[in-house]
XYZ file of C-alpha atoms in Angstrom:
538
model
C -0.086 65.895 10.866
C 2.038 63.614 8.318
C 1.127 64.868 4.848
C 1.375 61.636 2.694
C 1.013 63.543 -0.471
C 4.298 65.638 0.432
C 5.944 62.350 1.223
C 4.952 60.576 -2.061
C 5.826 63.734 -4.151
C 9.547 63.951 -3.006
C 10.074 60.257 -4.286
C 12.006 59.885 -7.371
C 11.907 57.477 -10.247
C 14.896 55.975 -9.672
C 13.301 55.092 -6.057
C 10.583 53.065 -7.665
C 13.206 51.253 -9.921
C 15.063 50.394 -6.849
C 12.288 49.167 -5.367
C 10.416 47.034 -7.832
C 13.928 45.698 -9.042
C 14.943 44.680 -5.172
C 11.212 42.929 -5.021
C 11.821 40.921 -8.466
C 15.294 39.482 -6.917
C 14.200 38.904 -4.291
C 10.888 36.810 -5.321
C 13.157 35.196 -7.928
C 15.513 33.643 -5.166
C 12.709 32.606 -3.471
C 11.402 31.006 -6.465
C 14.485 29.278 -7.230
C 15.110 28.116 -3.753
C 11.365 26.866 -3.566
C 11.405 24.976 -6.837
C 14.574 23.717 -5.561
C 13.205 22.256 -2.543
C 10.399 21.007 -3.977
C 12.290 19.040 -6.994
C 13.994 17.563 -3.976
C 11.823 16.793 -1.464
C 8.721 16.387 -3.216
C 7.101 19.497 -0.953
C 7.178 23.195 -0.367
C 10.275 24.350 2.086
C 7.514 27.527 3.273
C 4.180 25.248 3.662
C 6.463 22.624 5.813
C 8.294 25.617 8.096
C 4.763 26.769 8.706
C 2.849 23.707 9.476
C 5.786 22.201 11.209
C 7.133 25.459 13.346
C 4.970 28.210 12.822
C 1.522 26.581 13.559
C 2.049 24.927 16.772
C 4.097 28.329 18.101
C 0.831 30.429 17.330
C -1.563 27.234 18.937
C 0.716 26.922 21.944
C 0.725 23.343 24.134
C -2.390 22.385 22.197
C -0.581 22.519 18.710
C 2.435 20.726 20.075
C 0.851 17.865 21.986
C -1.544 17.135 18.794
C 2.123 17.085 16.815
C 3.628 14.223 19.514
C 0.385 12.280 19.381
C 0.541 12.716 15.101
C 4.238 11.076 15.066
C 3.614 8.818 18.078
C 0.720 7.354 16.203
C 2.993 7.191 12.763
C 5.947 5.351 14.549
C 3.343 2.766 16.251
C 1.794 2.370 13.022
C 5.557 2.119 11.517
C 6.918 -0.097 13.962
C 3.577 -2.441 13.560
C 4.253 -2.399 9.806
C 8.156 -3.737 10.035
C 6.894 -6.238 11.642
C 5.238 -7.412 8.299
C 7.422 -10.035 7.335
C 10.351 -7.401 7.086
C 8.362 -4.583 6.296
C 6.267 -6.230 3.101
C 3.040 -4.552 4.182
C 4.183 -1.118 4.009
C 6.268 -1.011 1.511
C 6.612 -4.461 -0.341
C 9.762 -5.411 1.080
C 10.696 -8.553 2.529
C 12.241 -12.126 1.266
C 12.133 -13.248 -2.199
C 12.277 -9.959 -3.638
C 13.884 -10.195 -7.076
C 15.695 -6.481 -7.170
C 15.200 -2.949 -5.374
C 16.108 0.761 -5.204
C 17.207 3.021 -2.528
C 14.910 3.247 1.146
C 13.684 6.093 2.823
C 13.026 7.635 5.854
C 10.048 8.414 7.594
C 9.352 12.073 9.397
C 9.902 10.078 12.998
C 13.359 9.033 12.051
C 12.479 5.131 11.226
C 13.826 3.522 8.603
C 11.410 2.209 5.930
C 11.858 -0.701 3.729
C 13.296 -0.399 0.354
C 11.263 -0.728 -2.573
C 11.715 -4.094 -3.560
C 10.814 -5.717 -7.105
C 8.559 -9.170 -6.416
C 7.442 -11.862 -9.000
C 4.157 -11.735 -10.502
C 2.455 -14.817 -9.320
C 0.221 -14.507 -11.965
C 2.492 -13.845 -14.923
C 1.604 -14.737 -17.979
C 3.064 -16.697 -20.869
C 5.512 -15.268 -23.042
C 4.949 -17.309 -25.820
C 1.122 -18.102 -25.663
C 0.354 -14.742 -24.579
C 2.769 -11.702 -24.708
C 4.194 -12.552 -28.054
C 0.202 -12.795 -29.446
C 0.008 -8.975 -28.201
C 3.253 -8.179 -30.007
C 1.962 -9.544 -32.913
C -1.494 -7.725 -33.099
C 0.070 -4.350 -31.859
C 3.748 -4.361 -32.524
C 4.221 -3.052 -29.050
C 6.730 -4.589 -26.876
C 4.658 -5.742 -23.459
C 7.503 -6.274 -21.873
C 10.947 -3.994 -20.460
C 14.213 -5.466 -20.394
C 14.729 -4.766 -17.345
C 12.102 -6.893 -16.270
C 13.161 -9.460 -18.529
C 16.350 -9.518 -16.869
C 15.242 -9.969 -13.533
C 13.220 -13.318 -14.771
C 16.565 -14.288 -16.243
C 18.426 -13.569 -12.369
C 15.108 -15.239 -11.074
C 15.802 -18.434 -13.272
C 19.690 -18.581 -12.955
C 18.877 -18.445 -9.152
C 16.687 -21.181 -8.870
C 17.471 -23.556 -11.756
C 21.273 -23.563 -11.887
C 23.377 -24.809 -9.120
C 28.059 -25.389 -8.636
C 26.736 -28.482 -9.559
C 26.422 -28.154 -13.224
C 29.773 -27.242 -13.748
C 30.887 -28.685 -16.928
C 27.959 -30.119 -17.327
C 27.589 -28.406 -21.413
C 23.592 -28.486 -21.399
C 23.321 -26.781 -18.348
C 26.087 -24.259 -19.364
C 24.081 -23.660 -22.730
C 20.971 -23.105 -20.451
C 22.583 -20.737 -17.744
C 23.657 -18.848 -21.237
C 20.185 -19.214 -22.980
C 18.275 -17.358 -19.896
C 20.510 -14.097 -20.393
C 19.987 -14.158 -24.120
C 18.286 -10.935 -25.248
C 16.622 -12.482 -28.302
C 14.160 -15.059 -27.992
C 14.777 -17.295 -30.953
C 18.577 -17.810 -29.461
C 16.951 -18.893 -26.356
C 14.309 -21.335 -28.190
C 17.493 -22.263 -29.799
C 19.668 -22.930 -26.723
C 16.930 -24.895 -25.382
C 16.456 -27.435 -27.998
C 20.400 -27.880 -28.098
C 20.496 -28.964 -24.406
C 17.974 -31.625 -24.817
C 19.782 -32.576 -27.675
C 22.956 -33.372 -25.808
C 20.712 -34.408 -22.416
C 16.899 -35.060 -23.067
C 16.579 -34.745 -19.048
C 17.330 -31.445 -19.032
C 14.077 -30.043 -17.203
C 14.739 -26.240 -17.336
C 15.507 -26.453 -21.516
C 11.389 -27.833 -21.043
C 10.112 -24.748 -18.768
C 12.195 -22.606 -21.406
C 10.185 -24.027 -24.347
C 6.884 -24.001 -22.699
C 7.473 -20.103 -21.767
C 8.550 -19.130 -24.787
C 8.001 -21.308 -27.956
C 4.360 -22.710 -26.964
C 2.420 -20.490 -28.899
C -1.027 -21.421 -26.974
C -1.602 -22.903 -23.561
C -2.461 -26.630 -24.278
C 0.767 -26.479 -26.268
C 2.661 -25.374 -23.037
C 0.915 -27.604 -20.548
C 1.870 -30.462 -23.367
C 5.486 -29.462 -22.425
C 4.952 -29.089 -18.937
C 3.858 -32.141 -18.192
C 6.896 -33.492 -20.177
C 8.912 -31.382 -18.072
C 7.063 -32.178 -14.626
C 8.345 -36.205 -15.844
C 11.990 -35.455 -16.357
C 11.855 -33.328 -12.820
C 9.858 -36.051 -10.999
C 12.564 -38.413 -11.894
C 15.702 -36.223 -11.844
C 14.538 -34.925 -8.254
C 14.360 -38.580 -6.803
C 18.021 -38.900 -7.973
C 18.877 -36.173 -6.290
C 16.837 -36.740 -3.121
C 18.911 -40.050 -2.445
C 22.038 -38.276 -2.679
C 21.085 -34.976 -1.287
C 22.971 -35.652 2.217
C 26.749 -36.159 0.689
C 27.773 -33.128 0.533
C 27.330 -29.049 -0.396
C 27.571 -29.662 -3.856
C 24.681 -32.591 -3.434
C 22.461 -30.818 -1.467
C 22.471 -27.687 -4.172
C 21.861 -29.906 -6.988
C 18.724 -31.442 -4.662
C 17.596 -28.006 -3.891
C 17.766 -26.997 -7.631
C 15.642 -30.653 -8.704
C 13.071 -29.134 -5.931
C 12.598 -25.373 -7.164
C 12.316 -27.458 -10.908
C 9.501 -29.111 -9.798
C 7.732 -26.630 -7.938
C 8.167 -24.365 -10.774
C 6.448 -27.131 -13.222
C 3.747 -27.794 -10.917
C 2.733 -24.156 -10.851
C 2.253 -23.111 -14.376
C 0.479 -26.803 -14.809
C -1.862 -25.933 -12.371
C -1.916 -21.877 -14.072
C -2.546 -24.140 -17.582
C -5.522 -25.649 -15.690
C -7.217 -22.486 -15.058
C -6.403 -20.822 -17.766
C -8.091 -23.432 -19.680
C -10.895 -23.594 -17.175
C -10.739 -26.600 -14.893
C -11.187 -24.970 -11.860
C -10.815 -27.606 -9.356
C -7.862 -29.293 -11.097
C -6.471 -25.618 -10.447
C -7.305 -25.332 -7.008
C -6.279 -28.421 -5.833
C -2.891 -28.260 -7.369
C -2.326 -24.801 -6.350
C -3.476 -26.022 -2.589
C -0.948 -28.874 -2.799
C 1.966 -26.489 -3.359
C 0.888 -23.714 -0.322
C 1.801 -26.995 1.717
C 5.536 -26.903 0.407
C 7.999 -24.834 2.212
C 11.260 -24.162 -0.112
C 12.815 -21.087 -0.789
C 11.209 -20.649 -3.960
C 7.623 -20.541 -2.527
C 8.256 -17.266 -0.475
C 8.925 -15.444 -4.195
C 5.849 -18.024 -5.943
C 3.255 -16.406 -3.306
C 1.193 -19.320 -4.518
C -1.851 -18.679 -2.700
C -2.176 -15.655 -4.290
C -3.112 -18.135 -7.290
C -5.315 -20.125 -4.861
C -7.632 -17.131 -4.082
C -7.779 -16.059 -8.249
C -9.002 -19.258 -8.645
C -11.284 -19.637 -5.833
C -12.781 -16.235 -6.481
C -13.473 -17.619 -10.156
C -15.470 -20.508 -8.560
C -17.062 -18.074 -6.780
C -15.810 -20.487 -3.298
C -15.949 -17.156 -0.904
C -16.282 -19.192 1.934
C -12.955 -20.910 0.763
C -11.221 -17.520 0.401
C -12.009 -16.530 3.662
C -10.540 -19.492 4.987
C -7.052 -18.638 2.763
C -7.524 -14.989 4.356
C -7.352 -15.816 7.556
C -4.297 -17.576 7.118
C -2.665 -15.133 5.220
C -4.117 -11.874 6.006
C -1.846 -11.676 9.183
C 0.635 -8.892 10.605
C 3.521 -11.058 10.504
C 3.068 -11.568 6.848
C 3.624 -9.660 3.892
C 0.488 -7.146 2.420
C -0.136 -7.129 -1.054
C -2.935 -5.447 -2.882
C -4.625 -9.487 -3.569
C -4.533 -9.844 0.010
C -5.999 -6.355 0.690
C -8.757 -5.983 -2.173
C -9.923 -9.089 -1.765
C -10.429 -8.872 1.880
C -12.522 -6.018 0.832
C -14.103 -7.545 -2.132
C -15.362 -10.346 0.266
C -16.741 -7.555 3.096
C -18.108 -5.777 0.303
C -20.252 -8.818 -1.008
C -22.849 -9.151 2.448
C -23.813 -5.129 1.955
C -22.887 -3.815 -1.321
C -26.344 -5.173 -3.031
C -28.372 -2.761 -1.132
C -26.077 -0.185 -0.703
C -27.278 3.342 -1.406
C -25.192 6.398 -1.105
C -28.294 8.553 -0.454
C -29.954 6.024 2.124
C -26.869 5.756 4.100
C -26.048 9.561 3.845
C -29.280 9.763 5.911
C -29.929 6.830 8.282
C -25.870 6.611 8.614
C -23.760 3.428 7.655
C -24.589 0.529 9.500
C -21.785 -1.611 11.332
C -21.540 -4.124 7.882
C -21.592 -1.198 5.892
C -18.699 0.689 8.273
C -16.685 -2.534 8.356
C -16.663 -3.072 4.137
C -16.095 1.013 3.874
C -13.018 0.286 6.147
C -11.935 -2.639 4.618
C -11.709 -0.586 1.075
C -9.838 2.515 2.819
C -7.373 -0.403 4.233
C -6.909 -1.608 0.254
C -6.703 2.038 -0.841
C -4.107 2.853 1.391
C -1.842 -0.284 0.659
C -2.092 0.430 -2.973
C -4.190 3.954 -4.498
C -3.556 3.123 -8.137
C -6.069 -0.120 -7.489
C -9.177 1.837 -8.121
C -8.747 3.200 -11.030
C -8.093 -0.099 -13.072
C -11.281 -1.422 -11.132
C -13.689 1.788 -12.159
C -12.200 1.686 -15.676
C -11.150 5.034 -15.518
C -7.925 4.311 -16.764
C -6.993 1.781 -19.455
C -5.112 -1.764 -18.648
C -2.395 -3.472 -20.837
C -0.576 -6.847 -20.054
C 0.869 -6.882 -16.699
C 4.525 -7.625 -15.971
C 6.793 -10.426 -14.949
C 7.471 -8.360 -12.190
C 6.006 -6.005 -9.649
C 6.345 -3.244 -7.193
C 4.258 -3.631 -4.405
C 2.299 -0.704 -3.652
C 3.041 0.717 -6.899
C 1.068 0.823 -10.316
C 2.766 -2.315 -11.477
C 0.956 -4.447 -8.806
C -2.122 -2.068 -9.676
C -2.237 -3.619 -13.055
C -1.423 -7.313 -12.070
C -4.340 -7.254 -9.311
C -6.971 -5.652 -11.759
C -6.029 -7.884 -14.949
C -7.130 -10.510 -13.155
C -9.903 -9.856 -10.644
C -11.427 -7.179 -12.481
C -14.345 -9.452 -13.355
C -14.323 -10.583 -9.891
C -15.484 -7.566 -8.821
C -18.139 -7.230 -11.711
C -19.031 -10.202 -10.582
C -20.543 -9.013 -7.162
C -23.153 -6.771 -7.248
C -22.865 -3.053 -6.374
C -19.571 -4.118 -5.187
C -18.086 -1.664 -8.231
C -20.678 1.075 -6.877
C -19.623 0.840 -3.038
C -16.135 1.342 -4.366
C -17.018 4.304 -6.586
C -18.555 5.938 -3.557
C -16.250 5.289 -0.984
C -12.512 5.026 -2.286
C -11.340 8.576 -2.080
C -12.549 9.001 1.500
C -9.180 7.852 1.705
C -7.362 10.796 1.064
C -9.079 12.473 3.672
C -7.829 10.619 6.370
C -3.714 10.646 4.687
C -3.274 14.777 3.564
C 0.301 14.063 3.698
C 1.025 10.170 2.344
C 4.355 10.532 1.961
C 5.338 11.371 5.572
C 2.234 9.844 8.048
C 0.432 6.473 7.181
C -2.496 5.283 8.951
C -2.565 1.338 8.855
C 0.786 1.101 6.771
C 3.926 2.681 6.498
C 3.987 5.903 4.400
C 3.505 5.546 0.516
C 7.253 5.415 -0.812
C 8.737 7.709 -2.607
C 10.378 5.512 -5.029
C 7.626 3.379 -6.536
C 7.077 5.925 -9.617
C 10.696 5.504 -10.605
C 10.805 1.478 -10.025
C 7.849 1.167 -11.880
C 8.934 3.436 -14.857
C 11.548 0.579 -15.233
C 8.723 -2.241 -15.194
C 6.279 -0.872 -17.326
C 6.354 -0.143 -21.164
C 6.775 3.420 -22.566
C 3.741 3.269 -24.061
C 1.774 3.005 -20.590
C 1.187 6.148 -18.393
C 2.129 5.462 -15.023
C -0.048 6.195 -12.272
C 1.795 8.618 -9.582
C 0.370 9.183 -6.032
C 0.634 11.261 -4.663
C -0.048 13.278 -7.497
C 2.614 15.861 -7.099
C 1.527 19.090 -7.630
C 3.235 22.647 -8.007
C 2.543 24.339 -4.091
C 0.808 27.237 -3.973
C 4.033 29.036 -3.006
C 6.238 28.385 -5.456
C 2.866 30.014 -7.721
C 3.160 33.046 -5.741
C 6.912 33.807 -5.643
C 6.557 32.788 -9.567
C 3.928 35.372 -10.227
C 5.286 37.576 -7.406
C 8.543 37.709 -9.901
C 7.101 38.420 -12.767
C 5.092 41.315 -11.790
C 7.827 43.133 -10.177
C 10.314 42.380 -12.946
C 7.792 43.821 -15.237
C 7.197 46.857 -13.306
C 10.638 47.398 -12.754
C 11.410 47.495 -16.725
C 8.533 49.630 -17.053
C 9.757 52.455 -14.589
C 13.163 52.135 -16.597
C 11.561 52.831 -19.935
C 8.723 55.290 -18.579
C 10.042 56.748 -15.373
C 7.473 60.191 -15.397
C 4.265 58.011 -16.139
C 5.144 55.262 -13.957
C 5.888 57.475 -11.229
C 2.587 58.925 -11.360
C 0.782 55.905 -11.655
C 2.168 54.928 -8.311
C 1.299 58.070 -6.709
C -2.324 57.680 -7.941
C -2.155 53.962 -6.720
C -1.107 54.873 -3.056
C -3.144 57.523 -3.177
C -6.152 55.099 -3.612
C -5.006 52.528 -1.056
C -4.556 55.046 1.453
C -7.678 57.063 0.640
C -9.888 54.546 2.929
C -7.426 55.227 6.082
C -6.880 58.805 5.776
C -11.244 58.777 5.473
C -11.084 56.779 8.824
C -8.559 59.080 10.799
C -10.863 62.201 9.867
C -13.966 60.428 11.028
C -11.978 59.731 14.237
C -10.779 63.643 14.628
C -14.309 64.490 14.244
C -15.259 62.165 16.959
C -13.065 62.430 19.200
C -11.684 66.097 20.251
C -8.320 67.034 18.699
C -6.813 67.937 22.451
C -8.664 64.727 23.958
C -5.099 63.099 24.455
C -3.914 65.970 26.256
C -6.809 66.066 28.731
C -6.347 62.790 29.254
C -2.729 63.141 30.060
C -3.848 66.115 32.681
C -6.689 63.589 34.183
């Protein structure tokens, strides 16, 4: 019989030094090409080879025909998603986005949208608002990077060829890329000096030099004059040429523009209906401008704060449609409002027993739909995490959008009993139904990859942005790491102690094999020792 004892006492030091110093590089290669991957790819090169290779060739057909249904269902749900008004319910792409990054590419092979930068629709003042937080906190609420794209937005849509050498609307084309406010308050008052009918010099010093909101709906409605008047000049002439029709289109945006933070002025300072029938005035319009406004995102805020649910349903069903573009308003207030018929008697316990009736199943849905378009929502909502100002600008899907939605409807929510407590006991039943968010979605395209980095741009350094998925370190990469360190340390340790180390291993084989050599001498004593050869003679 083999004598294990003989075979471990012929082994030499340098054998175990060999060995434990082969196992270290080894595990460290691994490790490095792990971390590698997973710096890359946001996963773990083993865990994918496994669930994507070696899984379905151990569960045969069965594995492989629940894989095609898995991506069939993730490029129906894709291709139903694209179809969002160019893809803005999955990802927030779409028209009127004001910047973007770099797309990416599903597991099927589809293209998803790009992460694309929209306008706040509910933006706030810089002059009545943002500069008061600067003042009490001497934190900057704003990026300049997000500055800059509300300086593209307002060269885009307020300049035109036609102001060429036209001096105050050079000085204002100027004064919208100037990086220091009092230049721009500056620039402003010298256009209306040379032209007091300069409209944008108006929305200039009601954004920025207004330093409360009845002094900025004082210049608004100054402003909303001049454009009134400058955009029936242009409307007569509009047809005579290229140059003509730009300067038309221009007087139009103007105006549109005005008539929007009036009717924001009018809620901000509380008259509601004012508010709601301005802002349901301009959802009738249909220039350019309006697709990046998303005015009715305005109309719902304010019908929410008049408590008009019937009214928001109404706006819902218009724009909660799959040829338009998601965003988390459309989403979380489509939830909000399913949430309102059950959440007063809602009872986690009650419904753990009797089951969730088909209200209760159709609001729990509803929230899983939100928390799939946008995770960081929740959060905000639960006051779990702490809100600042939002920005100019957002990223749908992303935490920027988080914070714009829950600035502003937070109370709405608070407002509708137990609606806070169905969200607290449903949200993260999410999760369960996306494990991997980044490749599969369920009702929207996968989460992009490239909102964390967009909205590190958007937000101030002084925020912590939310990241989902919340990437953390697979257990492989923990094992090679820990794999590597053992066996390094082992292998310095035979180096410096070969006699001791040596006989530590022998004593440590000796013990693992201890229960198997026990088991093959209760086997010899069971069975004969000749019992193979009579069974060869049989």
């Amino acid at each position: 019989m083999w004598d294990s004892s003989m075979f471990l006492s012929t082994l030499t030091p340098k054998f175990y030094v060999a060995l434990t110093g082969t196992s270290s590089l080894i595990s460290g290669l691994i490790l490095i090409f792990e971390w590698w991957y997973f710096r890359k790819y946001g996963t773990s090169f083993i865990e994918q080879v496994s669930i994507n290779h070696i899984s379905p060739w151990i569960n045969g057909s069965d594995g492989q025909s629940e894989s095609s249904n898995g991506s069939g269902s993730s490029t129906s749900s894709g291709s139903c998603s694209s179809s969002n008004g160019g893809g803005g319910g999955g990802g927030g792409g779409g028209g009127g986005a004001a910047g973007g990054s770099g797309g990416a590419t599903t597991s099927t092979g589809t293209q998803m949208p790009e992460c694309k930068v929209w306008r706040n629709p509910l933006n706030l003042f810089r002059g009545a608002e943002y500069q008061r937080f600067f003042w009490a906190t001497s934190k900057e609420p704003l990026t300049y990077y997000d500055m800059n794209l509300s300086a593209q937005d307002h060269q885009t849509f307020f300049t035109c060829e036609g102001d060429a050498r036209k001096e105050e609307y050079e000085i204002m084309q100027t004064a919208w890329r100037e990086r220091n406010p009092m230049q721009r308050i500056k620039s402003a008052h010298s256009a209306l000096e040379i032209n007091t009918e300069c409209a944008p010099a108006y929305i200039l010093l009601a954004e920025e030099e207004a330093m409360t909101i009845m002094e900025a709906e004082k210049i608004l409605k100054t402003a909303l004059k001049v454009a009134e008047i400058n955009y029936r000049k242009s409307q007569a002439t509009q047809h005579q040429g290229a140059i003509a029709d730009g300067m038309h289109r221009r007087d139009t945006n103007v105006l549109i523009y005005i008539k929007r933070r009036l009717a924001m002025c009018a809620r901000k300072l509380g008259k509601l209906k004012e508010a709601a029938k301005m802002f349901r005035d301009l959802t009738k319009e249909i220039p350019s401008i309006m697709s990046v406004l998303n005015i009715h995102e305005n109309l719902i805020e304010t019908l929410l704060e008049m408590q008009a649910y019937a009214d928001c349903h109404a706006i819902l069903a218009k724009y909660d449609d799959i040829s338009l573009p998601k965003s988390a308003t459309i989403c979380y207030t489509a939830a909000l409002l399913k949430a309102r018929a059950v959440a007063d008697k809602f009872s986690p316990d009650i419904a753990s027993k009797r089951g969730l009736s088909p209200a209760e199943m159709s609001a729990v849905e509803a929230i899983h739909r939100a928390v799939e378009f946008n995770p960081h929502v929740p959060k905000y909502l639960l006051e779990t995490k702490r809100l600042i100002l939002p920005p100019e600008h957002i990223l749908k899907r992303g935490d920027s959008e988080a914070l714009a939605y829950a600035f502003f409807h937070l109370k709405h929510w608070k407002q509708v009993e137990g609606a806070l407590n169905l969200l607290h006991c449903t949200w993260e039943g999410t999760f369960r139904m996306l494990p991997y968010p980044l490749e599969r979605g369920h009702l929207f395209y996968p989460y992009p990859t490239c909102t964390e980095c967009a909205d590190r741009e958007l937000l101030p350094a002084f925020h912590e942005v939310s990241v989902y998925p919340k990437k953390e370190l697979p257990f492989f990469i923990l094992f090679t790491a820990g794999l590597c360190s053992i066996t390094a340390l082992l292998a310095l340790a035979t180096h410096q102690y070969p006699e001791p180390m040596g006989h530590l291993a022998q004593t440590v084989l000796t013990w693992i094999s201890y229960p198997f050599q026990l088991l093959k001498e209760r086997i010899e004593a069971f069975w004969p020792c000749n019992l193979l050869q009579q069974l060869s003679r049989v």
